[in-house]
Amino acid sequence: MARKVRILRASDMAGTLAMPDVLALVERAFAERGRGRTEMPAKSYLHFPDQQGVLLIMPGSLPQMSEAAVKLISVHTGNPAGHGLPTLIATIVLVSPDTGEPLCIMDGAYVTGMRTGAASGVATKLLARRDSHVLGLIGAGFQGPFQLEAVRHSMPVKTVLVNDLVPEKARKLADIAMGFGLHARACETAEEVVRGCDVLVTATPSDRPIVRNEWVHPGMHLNCVGSYAAGKQEIDPAILKRAIVVVDDWEQASHAGEINVPVSRGLFGRADVYAELPEIAAGLKPGRTDNEAVTVFDTTGLAIQDVVTAWKVFEVAERNGLGLVIDPLFTLPT
Ligand SMILES: NC(=O)c1ccc[n+]([C@@H]2O[C@H](COP(=O)([O-])OP(=O)(O)OC[C@H]3O[C@@H](n4cnc5c(N)ncnc54)[C@H](O)[C@@H]3O)[C@@H](O)[C@H]2O)c1
């Protein structure tokens, strides 16, 4: 019998998931990928140059978990000023691996935030020094609170330092951190954040390096989140040359991640990458082994992170009757 389709708006989903659950799910998804048990064709891009927009299509499936989904995510930089709309608009369709039926259509912002935070959290757990206590955040936009939430569950954070081009945003994120009982401070400069922290998250749309090599001290771990397209970069390529670099996926990272600019200039190559995070999550390679090493995680976001997170939201929504339920979209054969 055909199953109904659940529709979940952003307002139906806020707060449905606990970050520790998402961290465990995303780590499992990485491990499944490391063991070669996921299917995740490369992201496809549709370009809308006249509208300063791009649409990314991200399919993924995890057969061991019987989960599959496709995320559509558009990045239209002219949206806020031109249309009063967000820059990023994401939609996720969950598909039954058994029958191919669409089971759920949901807004993708919450899932994207939770799973992007969780990727940094998993990388922090596997790559940061155990005695890391100070978290630095550069970029206090939509992703900021999710990054804070994920990393504070992945290392013993005592202090949070935040910088944003818009000081008010940095103050708001610092206030959220203080709400968790942490020491937190909005910093006027990125340099102050970088020099003072043990683990750094960069989550800006910058296309020029913000973080300078000389600010980065031995033993630091960096999660580079912001780069999503060719030409984007947040840290000085000299940091990549001296660090142990881990990517989420070589193909994605070399085209769109933090490493894409140095790769395109021939300054950085596959041989300079220590591992893909899925290999470490699967236990095929060790994480941090040297307390003095600088480690960098270049995350571009994998479709399988969306799949496991969105299916968890769906499970909660089914249990609690969230959102709307409509009849199947297709017609049954007679
Ligand atoms: N890796 C992933 O999986 C993934 C997932 C989602 C989003 N992203 C990327 O992460 C970035 C942040 O996303 P968001 O949704 O939070 O965007 P956002 O627009 O909500 O926030 C970005 C913030 O960065 C600040 N900023 C910009 N340039 C800065 C600079 N030089 N120094 C300090 N702050 C600066 C802005 O003021 C803003 O507050 C985007 O580039 C987005 O595409 C990556």
mmCIF file of C-alpha atoms and ligand atoms in Angstrom:
data_model
loop_
_atom_site.group_PDB
_atom_site.id
_atom_site.type_symbol
_atom_site.label_atom_id
_atom_site.label_comp_id
_atom_site.label_asym_id
_atom_site.label_seq_id
_atom_site.Cartn_x
_atom_site.Cartn_y
_atom_site.Cartn_z
ATOM 1 C CA MET A 1 0.000 0.000 0.000
ATOM 2 C CA ALA A 2 1.263 3.460 -0.867
ATOM 3 C CA ARG A 3 2.500 5.509 2.049
ATOM 4 C CA LYS A 4 1.486 9.102 2.713
ATOM 5 C CA VAL A 5 3.973 11.909 2.296
ATOM 6 C CA ARG A 6 4.958 14.012 5.314
ATOM 7 C CA ILE A 7 5.718 17.702 4.735
ATOM 8 C CA LEU A 8 7.924 19.380 7.317
ATOM 9 C CA ARG A 9 8.362 23.158 7.404
ATOM 10 C CA ALA A 10 11.271 24.762 9.210
ATOM 11 C CA SER A 11 8.920 25.700 12.052
ATOM 12 C CA ASP A 12 7.919 22.033 12.531
ATOM 13 C CA MET A 13 11.487 20.887 13.097
ATOM 14 C CA ALA A 14 13.332 23.344 15.345
ATOM 15 C CA GLY A 15 14.675 21.519 18.389
ATOM 16 C CA THR A 16 13.581 18.041 17.269
ATOM 17 C CA LEU A 17 17.103 16.598 17.558
ATOM 18 C CA ALA A 18 19.715 16.512 20.311
ATOM 19 C CA MET A 19 23.235 17.282 19.052
ATOM 20 C CA PRO A 20 24.846 14.240 20.751
ATOM 21 C CA ASP A 21 22.509 11.995 18.719
ATOM 22 C CA VAL A 22 23.444 13.778 15.494
ATOM 23 C CA LEU A 23 27.156 13.534 16.317
ATOM 24 C CA ALA A 24 26.781 9.769 16.710
ATOM 25 C CA LEU A 25 24.786 9.458 13.484
ATOM 26 C CA VAL A 26 27.206 11.566 11.437
ATOM 27 C CA GLU A 27 30.192 9.656 12.823
ATOM 28 C CA ARG A 28 28.457 6.413 11.855
ATOM 29 C CA ALA A 29 27.749 7.779 8.357
ATOM 30 C CA PHE A 30 31.447 8.688 7.956
ATOM 31 C CA ALA A 31 32.443 5.220 9.159
ATOM 32 C CA GLU A 32 30.022 3.599 6.708
ATOM 33 C CA ARG A 33 31.609 5.629 3.938
ATOM 34 C CA GLY A 34 35.117 4.679 5.103
ATOM 35 C CA ARG A 35 34.087 1.022 4.814
ATOM 36 C CA GLY A 36 32.803 1.624 1.277
ATOM 37 C CA ARG A 37 29.178 1.038 2.210
ATOM 38 C CA THR A 38 27.577 4.268 1.001
ATOM 39 C CA GLU A 39 26.506 5.563 -2.374
ATOM 40 C CA MET A 40 27.066 9.257 -2.943
ATOM 41 C CA PRO A 41 27.420 10.480 -6.532
ATOM 42 C CA ALA A 42 29.270 13.782 -6.833
ATOM 43 C CA LYS A 43 27.281 16.959 -6.177
ATOM 44 C CA SER A 44 25.789 18.389 -9.381
ATOM 45 C CA TYR A 45 25.608 22.129 -9.941
ATOM 46 C CA LEU A 46 23.094 24.217 -11.917
ATOM 47 C CA HIS A 47 24.260 27.786 -12.475
ATOM 48 C CA PHE A 48 22.062 30.899 -12.669
ATOM 49 C CA PRO A 49 24.660 33.592 -13.426
ATOM 50 C CA ASP A 50 22.118 36.341 -14.119
ATOM 51 C CA GLN A 51 20.616 35.802 -10.677
ATOM 52 C CA GLN A 52 23.969 35.275 -8.868
ATOM 53 C CA GLY A 53 22.730 31.831 -7.972
ATOM 54 C CA VAL A 54 23.688 28.194 -7.983
ATOM 55 C CA LEU A 55 21.668 25.063 -7.199
ATOM 56 C CA LEU A 56 23.467 22.052 -5.722
ATOM 57 C CA ILE A 57 21.908 18.594 -6.029
ATOM 58 C CA MET A 58 23.152 16.129 -3.411
ATOM 59 C CA PRO A 59 21.994 12.488 -3.485
ATOM 60 C CA GLY A 60 23.063 9.876 -0.962
ATOM 61 C CA SER A 61 22.170 6.471 0.402
ATOM 62 C CA LEU A 62 23.293 4.220 3.253
ATOM 63 C CA PRO A 63 22.121 0.679 2.489
ATOM 64 C CA GLN A 64 23.050 -0.658 5.976
ATOM 65 C CA MET A 65 20.636 1.876 7.480
ATOM 66 C CA SER A 66 18.010 1.581 4.701
ATOM 67 C CA GLU A 67 18.099 5.329 4.192
ATOM 68 C CA ALA A 68 18.259 7.442 1.035
ATOM 69 C CA ALA A 69 17.587 11.105 0.270
ATOM 70 C CA VAL A 70 18.337 13.956 -2.089
ATOM 71 C CA LYS A 71 19.028 17.494 -0.947
ATOM 72 C CA LEU A 72 18.531 20.502 -3.206
ATOM 73 C CA ILE A 73 20.340 23.539 -1.904
ATOM 74 C CA SER A 74 20.407 26.881 -3.644
ATOM 75 C CA VAL A 75 22.818 29.679 -2.853
ATOM 76 C CA HIS A 76 21.478 32.970 -4.281
ATOM 77 C CA THR A 77 23.620 35.764 -2.953
ATOM 78 C CA GLY A 78 21.258 38.473 -4.236
ATOM 79 C CA ASN A 79 18.285 37.092 -2.301
ATOM 80 C CA PRO A 80 18.460 39.113 0.943
ATOM 81 C CA ALA A 81 18.786 42.534 -0.748
ATOM 82 C CA GLY A 82 16.731 41.791 -3.867
ATOM 83 C CA HIS A 83 13.899 39.612 -2.589
ATOM 84 C CA GLY A 84 13.965 39.643 1.203
ATOM 85 C CA LEU A 85 14.749 35.917 1.097
ATOM 86 C CA PRO A 86 17.575 33.877 2.652
ATOM 87 C CA THR A 87 20.758 33.303 0.634
ATOM 88 C CA LEU A 88 20.573 29.553 1.216
ATOM 89 C CA ILE A 89 17.334 27.641 0.619
ATOM 90 C CA ALA A 90 17.464 23.879 1.062
ATOM 91 C CA THR A 91 14.869 21.167 0.507
ATOM 92 C CA ILE A 92 15.322 17.483 1.313
ATOM 93 C CA VAL A 93 13.302 14.605 -0.143
ATOM 94 C CA LEU A 94 13.479 11.287 1.721
ATOM 95 C CA VAL A 95 13.037 8.271 -0.495
ATOM 96 C CA SER A 96 12.203 4.712 0.558
ATOM 97 C CA PRO A 97 15.020 2.422 -0.591
ATOM 98 C CA ASP A 98 12.441 -0.422 -0.657
ATOM 99 C CA THR A 99 9.912 1.105 -3.045
ATOM 100 C CA GLY A 100 11.362 4.397 -4.275
ATOM 101 C CA GLU A 101 8.403 6.285 -2.798
ATOM 102 C CA PRO A 102 9.031 9.814 -1.556
ATOM 103 C CA LEU A 103 8.194 9.633 2.156
ATOM 104 C CA CYS A 104 8.944 13.113 3.346
ATOM 105 C CA ILE A 105 9.694 16.571 1.937
ATOM 106 C CA MET A 106 11.326 18.877 4.429
ATOM 107 C CA ASP A 107 12.968 22.263 4.614
ATOM 108 C CA GLY A 108 16.689 21.614 4.801
ATOM 109 C CA ALA A 109 18.035 24.490 6.897
ATOM 110 C CA TYR A 110 17.806 22.769 10.288
ATOM 111 C CA VAL A 111 19.279 19.511 9.003
ATOM 112 C CA THR A 112 22.080 21.403 7.233
ATOM 113 C CA GLY A 113 22.942 23.280 10.420
ATOM 114 C CA MET A 114 22.885 20.181 12.629
ATOM 115 C CA ARG A 115 24.875 17.969 10.280
ATOM 116 C CA THR A 116 27.437 20.664 9.426
ATOM 117 C CA GLY A 117 28.013 21.291 13.115
ATOM 118 C CA ALA A 118 28.263 17.554 13.704
ATOM 119 C CA ALA A 119 30.965 17.150 11.036
ATOM 120 C CA SER A 120 33.119 19.698 12.887
ATOM 121 C CA GLY A 121 32.293 17.950 16.150
ATOM 122 C CA VAL A 122 33.372 14.534 14.865
ATOM 123 C CA ALA A 123 36.567 15.988 13.382
ATOM 124 C CA THR A 124 37.309 17.784 16.666
ATOM 125 C CA LYS A 125 36.867 14.531 18.586
ATOM 126 C CA LEU A 126 39.207 12.656 16.237
ATOM 127 C CA LEU A 127 41.811 15.354 15.530
ATOM 128 C CA ALA A 128 41.986 17.941 18.322
ATOM 129 C CA ARG A 129 44.301 17.643 21.310
ATOM 130 C CA ARG A 130 42.536 16.090 24.294
ATOM 131 C CA ASP A 131 43.495 19.076 26.464
ATOM 132 C CA SER A 132 41.803 21.630 24.154
ATOM 133 C CA HIS A 133 39.608 24.002 26.193
ATOM 134 C CA VAL A 134 39.258 27.191 24.148
ATOM 135 C CA LEU A 135 36.998 27.246 21.098
ATOM 136 C CA GLY A 136 37.387 30.040 18.554
ATOM 137 C CA LEU A 137 34.626 30.882 16.099
ATOM 138 C CA ILE A 138 35.087 33.175 13.088
ATOM 139 C CA GLY A 139 31.726 33.785 11.443
ATOM 140 C CA ALA A 140 28.672 34.009 13.674
ATOM 141 C CA GLY A 141 25.918 33.609 11.107
ATOM 142 C CA PHE A 142 23.354 30.810 10.744
ATOM 143 C CA GLN A 143 25.951 28.051 11.197
ATOM 144 C CA GLY A 144 27.528 29.618 14.287
ATOM 145 C CA PRO A 145 25.207 28.263 17.016
ATOM 146 C CA PHE A 146 25.261 24.770 15.461
ATOM 147 C CA GLN A 147 29.070 24.773 15.388
ATOM 148 C CA LEU A 148 29.193 25.903 19.003
ATOM 149 C CA GLU A 149 26.673 23.254 20.047
ATOM 150 C CA ALA A 150 28.481 20.429 18.247
ATOM 151 C CA VAL A 151 32.027 21.299 19.305
ATOM 152 C CA ARG A 152 31.083 21.839 22.949
ATOM 153 C CA HIS A 153 29.828 18.237 22.990
ATOM 154 C CA SER A 154 33.069 17.023 21.382
ATOM 155 C CA MET A 155 35.737 18.591 23.596
ATOM 156 C CA PRO A 156 35.800 20.010 27.137
ATOM 157 C CA VAL A 157 35.141 23.652 26.165
ATOM 158 C CA LYS A 158 35.629 26.203 28.949
ATOM 159 C CA THR A 159 36.036 29.419 26.928
ATOM 160 C CA VAL A 160 34.613 30.620 23.606
ATOM 161 C CA LEU A 161 36.060 33.487 21.528
ATOM 162 C CA VAL A 162 33.961 34.844 18.647
ATOM 163 C CA ASN A 163 34.667 37.221 15.778
ATOM 164 C CA ASP A 164 32.339 38.374 13.014
ATOM 165 C CA LEU A 165 32.475 41.275 10.585
ATOM 166 C CA VAL A 166 29.259 42.368 12.282
ATOM 167 C CA PRO A 167 30.177 42.809 15.979
ATOM 168 C CA GLU A 168 26.554 42.420 17.119
ATOM 169 C CA LYS A 169 26.456 38.899 15.648
ATOM 170 C CA ALA A 170 29.634 37.965 17.513
ATOM 171 C CA ARG A 171 28.125 39.297 20.752
ATOM 172 C CA LYS A 172 24.926 37.277 20.224
ATOM 173 C CA LEU A 173 26.857 34.046 19.705
ATOM 174 C CA ALA A 174 29.000 34.784 22.758
ATOM 175 C CA ASP A 175 25.768 35.294 24.728
ATOM 176 C CA ILE A 176 24.537 31.864 23.608
ATOM 177 C CA ALA A 177 27.815 30.338 24.826
ATOM 178 C CA MET A 178 27.464 32.121 28.175
ATOM 179 C CA GLY A 179 23.957 30.649 28.402
ATOM 180 C CA PHE A 180 25.678 27.233 28.501
ATOM 181 C CA GLY A 181 27.736 28.392 31.484
ATOM 182 C CA LEU A 182 30.910 28.948 29.428
ATOM 183 C CA HIS A 183 33.238 31.935 29.538
ATOM 184 C CA ALA A 184 32.711 33.743 26.245
ATOM 185 C CA ARG A 185 33.856 36.943 24.605
ATOM 186 C CA ALA A 186 33.238 38.733 21.325
ATOM 187 C CA CYS A 187 36.636 39.737 19.896
ATOM 188 C CA GLU A 188 37.293 42.728 17.675
ATOM 189 C CA THR A 189 39.740 40.877 15.464
ATOM 190 C CA ALA A 190 40.085 37.414 13.969
ATOM 191 C CA GLU A 191 43.712 37.472 15.130
ATOM 192 C CA GLU A 192 42.652 37.655 18.781
ATOM 193 C CA VAL A 193 40.426 34.597 18.295
ATOM 194 C CA VAL A 194 43.032 32.538 16.466
ATOM 195 C CA ARG A 195 45.941 33.339 18.798
ATOM 196 C CA GLY A 196 43.791 32.567 21.846
ATOM 197 C CA CYS A 197 42.082 29.316 20.879
ATOM 198 C CA ASP A 198 42.908 25.602 20.795
ATOM 199 C CA VAL A 199 40.239 24.672 18.252
ATOM 200 C CA LEU A 200 39.043 27.078 15.559
ATOM 201 C CA VAL A 201 35.948 27.013 13.362
ATOM 202 C CA THR A 202 35.790 29.286 10.325
ATOM 203 C CA ALA A 203 32.270 29.603 8.911
ATOM 204 C CA THR A 204 32.236 32.595 6.579
ATOM 205 C CA PRO A 205 31.662 32.917 2.818
ATOM 206 C CA SER A 206 35.065 34.571 2.424
ATOM 207 C CA ASP A 207 37.072 34.291 -0.784
ATOM 208 C CA ARG A 208 40.238 35.716 0.772
ATOM 209 C CA PRO A 209 42.227 34.109 3.582
ATOM 210 C CA ILE A 210 41.171 35.496 6.963
ATOM 211 C CA VAL A 211 43.455 33.349 9.153
ATOM 212 C CA ARG A 212 47.179 34.090 8.849
ATOM 213 C CA ASN A 213 49.827 31.422 9.208
ATOM 214 C CA GLU A 214 51.757 33.283 11.896
ATOM 215 C CA TRP A 215 48.700 33.388 14.178
ATOM 216 C CA VAL A 216 48.398 29.577 14.255
ATOM 217 C CA HIS A 217 50.309 27.854 17.074
ATOM 218 C CA PRO A 218 51.487 24.225 17.302
ATOM 219 C CA GLY A 219 48.854 21.759 18.472
ATOM 220 C CA MET A 220 45.917 23.754 17.126
ATOM 221 C CA HIS A 221 43.015 22.163 15.257
ATOM 222 C CA LEU A 222 41.068 24.070 12.583
ATOM 223 C CA ASN A 223 37.660 23.161 11.168
ATOM 224 C CA CYS A 224 37.251 25.036 7.860
ATOM 225 C CA VAL A 225 33.545 25.096 7.132
ATOM 226 C CA GLY A 226 32.864 28.095 4.934
ATOM 227 C CA SER A 227 34.235 27.151 1.511
ATOM 228 C CA TYR A 228 31.496 25.735 -0.697
ATOM 229 C CA ALA A 229 32.576 26.695 -4.233
ATOM 230 C CA ALA A 230 35.619 27.259 -6.404
ATOM 231 C CA GLY A 231 37.496 30.410 -5.380
ATOM 232 C CA LYS A 232 36.436 30.324 -1.707
ATOM 233 C CA GLN A 233 39.063 30.190 1.039
ATOM 234 C CA GLU A 234 39.324 31.225 4.667
ATOM 235 C CA ILE A 235 42.877 30.348 5.720
ATOM 236 C CA ASP A 236 46.377 31.086 4.421
ATOM 237 C CA PRO A 237 47.503 28.187 2.170
ATOM 238 C CA ALA A 238 50.794 28.176 4.115
ATOM 239 C CA ILE A 239 48.812 26.706 7.039
ATOM 240 C CA LEU A 240 47.743 23.807 4.810
ATOM 241 C CA LYS A 241 51.352 23.180 3.808
ATOM 242 C CA ARG A 242 52.504 22.806 7.444
ATOM 243 C CA ALA A 243 49.407 21.008 8.788
ATOM 244 C CA ILE A 244 48.054 17.476 8.803
ATOM 245 C CA VAL A 245 45.148 17.997 6.414
ATOM 246 C CA VAL A 246 42.018 15.870 6.523
ATOM 247 C CA VAL A 247 39.189 16.375 4.031
ATOM 248 C CA ASP A 248 35.676 14.962 4.108
ATOM 249 C CA ASP A 249 35.981 13.883 0.466
ATOM 250 C CA TRP A 250 38.893 14.529 -1.872
ATOM 251 C CA GLU A 251 36.736 15.164 -4.980
ATOM 252 C CA GLN A 252 34.487 17.670 -3.267
ATOM 253 C CA ALA A 253 37.240 19.363 -1.294
ATOM 254 C CA SER A 254 39.618 19.751 -4.237
ATOM 255 C CA HIS A 255 36.891 21.455 -6.294
ATOM 256 C CA ALA A 256 35.034 23.463 -3.680
ATOM 257 C CA GLY A 257 36.614 23.168 -0.229
ATOM 258 C CA GLU A 258 39.287 25.102 1.633
ATOM 259 C CA ILE A 259 42.011 23.430 -0.428
ATOM 260 C CA ASN A 260 40.451 24.290 -3.826
ATOM 261 C CA VAL A 261 42.402 27.499 -4.468
ATOM 262 C CA PRO A 262 45.880 26.072 -3.695
ATOM 263 C CA VAL A 263 44.939 22.908 -5.649
ATOM 264 C CA SER A 264 43.914 24.989 -8.684
ATOM 265 C CA ARG A 265 47.281 26.828 -8.499
ATOM 266 C CA GLY A 266 49.253 23.580 -8.277
ATOM 267 C CA LEU A 267 50.415 24.413 -4.734
ATOM 268 C CA PHE A 268 48.613 21.514 -3.042
ATOM 269 C CA GLY A 269 47.746 17.999 -4.209
ATOM 270 C CA ARG A 270 46.238 14.718 -3.174
ATOM 271 C CA ALA A 271 49.568 13.556 -1.744
ATOM 272 C CA ASP A 272 49.403 16.490 0.719
ATOM 273 C CA VAL A 273 46.153 15.172 2.212
ATOM 274 C CA TYR A 274 46.679 12.817 5.149
ATOM 275 C CA ALA A 275 43.219 11.221 5.037
ATOM 276 C CA GLU A 276 39.543 11.552 4.336
ATOM 277 C CA LEU A 277 37.661 11.796 7.644
ATOM 278 C CA PRO A 278 35.619 8.667 6.783
ATOM 279 C CA GLU A 279 38.870 6.638 6.798
ATOM 280 C CA ILE A 280 39.649 7.839 10.319
ATOM 281 C CA ALA A 281 36.052 7.301 11.503
ATOM 282 C CA ALA A 282 36.216 3.732 10.159
ATOM 283 C CA GLY A 283 39.458 3.106 12.064
ATOM 284 C CA LEU A 284 41.517 2.656 8.900
ATOM 285 C CA LYS A 285 43.896 5.480 9.842
ATOM 286 C CA PRO A 286 44.660 7.022 13.235
ATOM 287 C CA GLY A 287 43.482 10.535 14.100
ATOM 288 C CA ARG A 288 45.865 12.865 15.962
ATOM 289 C CA THR A 289 49.097 11.169 17.009
ATOM 290 C CA ASP A 290 51.329 14.221 17.599
ATOM 291 C CA ASN A 291 50.381 16.855 20.186
ATOM 292 C CA GLU A 292 52.481 19.504 18.435
ATOM 293 C CA ALA A 293 50.925 19.046 14.978
ATOM 294 C CA VAL A 294 48.525 21.553 13.477
ATOM 295 C CA THR A 295 45.501 19.697 12.108
ATOM 296 C CA VAL A 296 43.027 21.039 9.549
ATOM 297 C CA PHE A 297 39.657 19.547 8.672
ATOM 298 C CA ASP A 298 38.328 20.775 5.334
ATOM 299 C CA THR A 299 34.589 20.079 5.310
ATOM 300 C CA THR A 300 32.454 20.620 2.227
ATOM 301 C CA GLY A 301 29.448 18.669 3.516
ATOM 302 C CA LEU A 302 28.558 15.160 2.400
ATOM 303 C CA ALA A 303 25.098 14.102 1.267
ATOM 304 C CA ILE A 304 25.258 11.141 3.659
ATOM 305 C CA GLN A 305 25.407 13.590 6.597
ATOM 306 C CA ASP A 306 22.082 14.996 5.381
ATOM 307 C CA VAL A 307 20.606 11.542 4.861
ATOM 308 C CA VAL A 308 21.170 10.264 8.398
ATOM 309 C CA THR A 309 20.175 13.562 10.022
ATOM 310 C CA ALA A 310 17.025 14.015 7.922
ATOM 311 C CA TRP A 311 15.894 10.439 8.560
ATOM 312 C CA LYS A 312 16.246 11.036 12.305
ATOM 313 C CA VAL A 313 14.074 14.162 12.009
ATOM 314 C CA PHE A 314 11.545 12.111 10.027
ATOM 315 C CA GLU A 315 11.504 9.421 12.732
ATOM 316 C CA VAL A 316 10.766 12.037 15.419
ATOM 317 C CA ALA A 317 8.146 13.692 13.197
ATOM 318 C CA GLU A 318 6.380 10.371 12.557
ATOM 319 C CA ARG A 319 6.344 9.608 16.282
ATOM 320 C CA ASN A 320 5.011 13.030 17.258
ATOM 321 C CA GLY A 321 2.766 13.758 14.265
ATOM 322 C CA LEU A 322 4.712 16.860 13.203
ATOM 323 C CA GLY A 323 3.981 18.772 10.003
ATOM 324 C CA LEU A 324 1.375 17.943 7.389
ATOM 325 C CA VAL A 325 0.536 14.610 5.811
ATOM 326 C CA ILE A 326 -0.675 14.402 2.227
ATOM 327 C CA ASP A 327 -1.671 11.581 -0.100
ATOM 328 C CA PRO A 328 0.989 10.031 -2.325
ATOM 329 C CA LEU A 329 1.913 12.267 -5.256
ATOM 330 C CA PHE A 330 1.744 9.440 -7.784
ATOM 331 C CA THR A 331 -1.265 7.499 -9.058
ATOM 332 C CA LEU A 332 -1.605 3.842 -8.111
ATOM 333 C CA PRO A 333 -1.757 1.372 -11.015
ATOM 334 C CA THR A 334 -5.242 0.040 -11.654
HETATM 335 N N1 LIG B 1 30.872 22.835 4.839
HETATM 336 C C1 LIG B 1 29.571 22.695 4.888
HETATM 337 O O1 LIG B 1 29.061 21.575 4.961
HETATM 338 C C2 LIG B 1 28.705 23.913 4.883
HETATM 339 C C3 LIG B 1 27.332 23.794 5.170
HETATM 340 C C4 LIG B 1 26.561 24.958 5.226
HETATM 341 C C5 LIG B 1 27.124 26.194 4.960
HETATM 342 N N2 LIG B 1 28.453 26.265 4.641
HETATM 343 C C6 LIG B 1 29.094 27.548 4.365
HETATM 344 O O2 LIG B 1 29.444 28.152 5.591
HETATM 345 C C7 LIG B 1 29.465 29.586 5.432
HETATM 346 C C8 LIG B 1 28.630 30.211 6.537
HETATM 347 O O3 LIG B 1 27.281 29.824 6.371
HETATM 348 P P1 LIG B 1 26.111 30.574 7.156
HETATM 349 O O4 LIG B 1 24.855 29.891 6.754
HETATM 350 O O5 LIG B 1 26.437 30.692 8.607
HETATM 351 O O6 LIG B 1 26.204 32.019 6.474
HETATM 352 P P2 LIG B 1 25.719 33.402 7.077
HETATM 353 O O7 LIG B 1 25.662 34.351 5.939
HETATM 354 O O8 LIG B 1 24.515 33.212 7.929
HETATM 355 O O9 LIG B 1 26.924 33.822 8.067
HETATM 356 C C9 LIG B 1 28.204 34.137 7.636
HETATM 357 C C10 LIG B 1 28.809 35.063 8.668
HETATM 358 O O10 LIG B 1 30.172 35.293 8.352
HETATM 359 C C11 LIG B 1 30.460 36.656 8.643
HETATM 360 N N3 LIG B 1 31.655 37.025 7.906
HETATM 361 C C12 LIG B 1 31.800 37.182 6.561
HETATM 362 N N4 LIG B 1 33.077 37.487 6.256
HETATM 363 C C13 LIG B 1 33.754 37.526 7.445
HETATM 364 C C14 LIG B 1 35.085 37.802 7.798
HETATM 365 N N5 LIG B 1 36.015 38.104 6.876
HETATM 366 N N6 LIG B 1 35.439 37.770 9.102
HETATM 367 C C15 LIG B 1 34.520 37.478 10.053
HETATM 368 N N7 LIG B 1 33.220 37.209 9.783
HETATM 369 C C16 LIG B 1 32.848 37.236 8.485
HETATM 370 C C17 LIG B 1 29.203 37.400 8.239
HETATM 371 O O11 LIG B 1 29.113 38.663 8.830
HETATM 372 C C18 LIG B 1 28.128 36.433 8.724
HETATM 373 O O12 LIG B 1 27.726 36.701 10.043
HETATM 374 C C19 LIG B 1 28.925 29.862 4.017
HETATM 375 O O13 LIG B 1 30.003 30.065 3.143
HETATM 376 C C20 LIG B 1 28.204 28.561 3.681
HETATM 377 O O14 LIG B 1 28.124 28.320 2.294
HETATM 378 C C21 LIG B 1 29.243 25.164 4.612
#
